[in-house]
Amino acid sequence: MTVPKNQQPLHLVWDWNGTVLNDFEIILRSTNDSFTDHGLAPITADQYRTQIKMPIRAFYADILGHEPGDEEWEALDATFHKYYVAYEREARLSDGLPDLFREWSGRGHSQSLLSMYHDDKLVPVVRHHGIDRYFELVQGTKPPRPARKGLHLRDHLGRLGVDPARVVLIGDSPDDAAAAASVGAHAILYSGGFAAVPSLRTAGVPIVDSLAAAVAMIDEVMAGAAGAEAG
């Protein structure tokens, strides 16, 4: 017997930085330490949250007031990652984790983790936090890195063999919502990550202030999608 589509298991894709990993302070510190090394003025948390955009090079262009050349960009990026790798294990999982992972799996659904962070750095730190066992796939980026998260998400879902229409991505930036829309998936945005709420509102998807609320909203999002499809 074929299971009706609305009764089939769902797949949840978790974003890493700022969503699963509560690392905003680490990111900001690494950015400002890198800027100091390059003779640049530090930025505030409000500046970061208000101006953050993807690709990250575009964010740097806004902060610097000019488009960084390849050499300048590579130097800034390398220095940032030097500090981030030194600090990242100070970060903790966001509130509600890993209980939410266990509860979601217990409902008979699947989940994975997708990040634009380098794969060779992402996998060990996910393992360090003891959560790799909850995911069907943990995937970061490998050279050449995709320019947009949507391309990365398409590859991710292809590897998993899941129907994008049954996928919800929980992230913390408008770029996460754009990535989901580009492949026909759904998105819920978490306001406790990197981007300011006014920026999140531009994505036109639900916004929540906790990951528990995000997971609780999934059934509502899928019901709304089913209603729209039926209409």
PDB file of C-alpha atoms in Angstrom, residues 4 19 32 36 39 55 67 72 76 81 106 111 123 127 141 148 153 156 167 178 180 185 188 197 202 211 220 223:
ATOM      1  CA  PRO A   4      -0.166   9.135   1.319  1.00  0.00           C
ATOM      2  CA  THR A  19      21.725  27.532  14.592  1.00  0.00           C
ATOM      3  CA  ASN A  32      37.534  41.446  15.111  1.00  0.00           C
ATOM      4  CA  THR A  36      42.954  44.014  14.200  1.00  0.00           C
ATOM      5  CA  GLY A  39      44.771  47.240  10.749  1.00  0.00           C
ATOM      6  CA  PRO A  55      28.306  35.122   0.218  1.00  0.00           C
ATOM      7  CA  GLU A  67      35.218  45.180  -2.845  1.00  0.00           C
ATOM      8  CA  GLU A  72      43.062  40.947   0.481  1.00  0.00           C
ATOM      9  CA  LEU A  76      41.267  38.198   5.741  1.00  0.00           C
ATOM     10  CA  HIS A  81      39.717  30.922  10.215  1.00  0.00           C
ATOM     11  CA  GLY A 106      11.757   9.321  17.808  1.00  0.00           C
ATOM     12  CA  GLN A 111      17.544  14.726   9.793  1.00  0.00           C
ATOM     13  CA  VAL A 123      32.923  16.845  10.769  1.00  0.00           C
ATOM     14  CA  ARG A 127      31.800  14.638  16.489  1.00  0.00           C
ATOM     15  CA  THR A 141      31.960  22.307   1.737  1.00  0.00           C
ATOM     16  CA  ARG A 148      25.455  29.746  -3.037  1.00  0.00           C
ATOM     17  CA  LEU A 153      21.563  22.059  -0.514  1.00  0.00           C
ATOM     18  CA  HIS A 156      22.941  17.438  -0.109  1.00  0.00           C
ATOM     19  CA  VAL A 167      12.132  18.839   3.625  1.00  0.00           C
ATOM     20  CA  ALA A 178      16.568  31.344  -0.239  1.00  0.00           C
ATOM     21  CA  ALA A 180      15.371  26.089   0.613  1.00  0.00           C
ATOM     22  CA  ALA A 185      11.951  22.850   0.237  1.00  0.00           C
ATOM     23  CA  ILE A 188      11.939  28.220   9.334  1.00  0.00           C
ATOM     24  CA  VAL A 197      15.136  40.056  12.893  1.00  0.00           C
ATOM     25  CA  THR A 202      12.756  39.930   4.271  1.00  0.00           C
ATOM     26  CA  LEU A 211      14.802  25.907  18.159  1.00  0.00           C
ATOM     27  CA  GLU A 220       2.027  23.737  10.713  1.00  0.00           C
ATOM     28  CA  ALA A 223       0.026  21.573   6.604  1.00  0.00           C
TER      29      ALA A 223
END
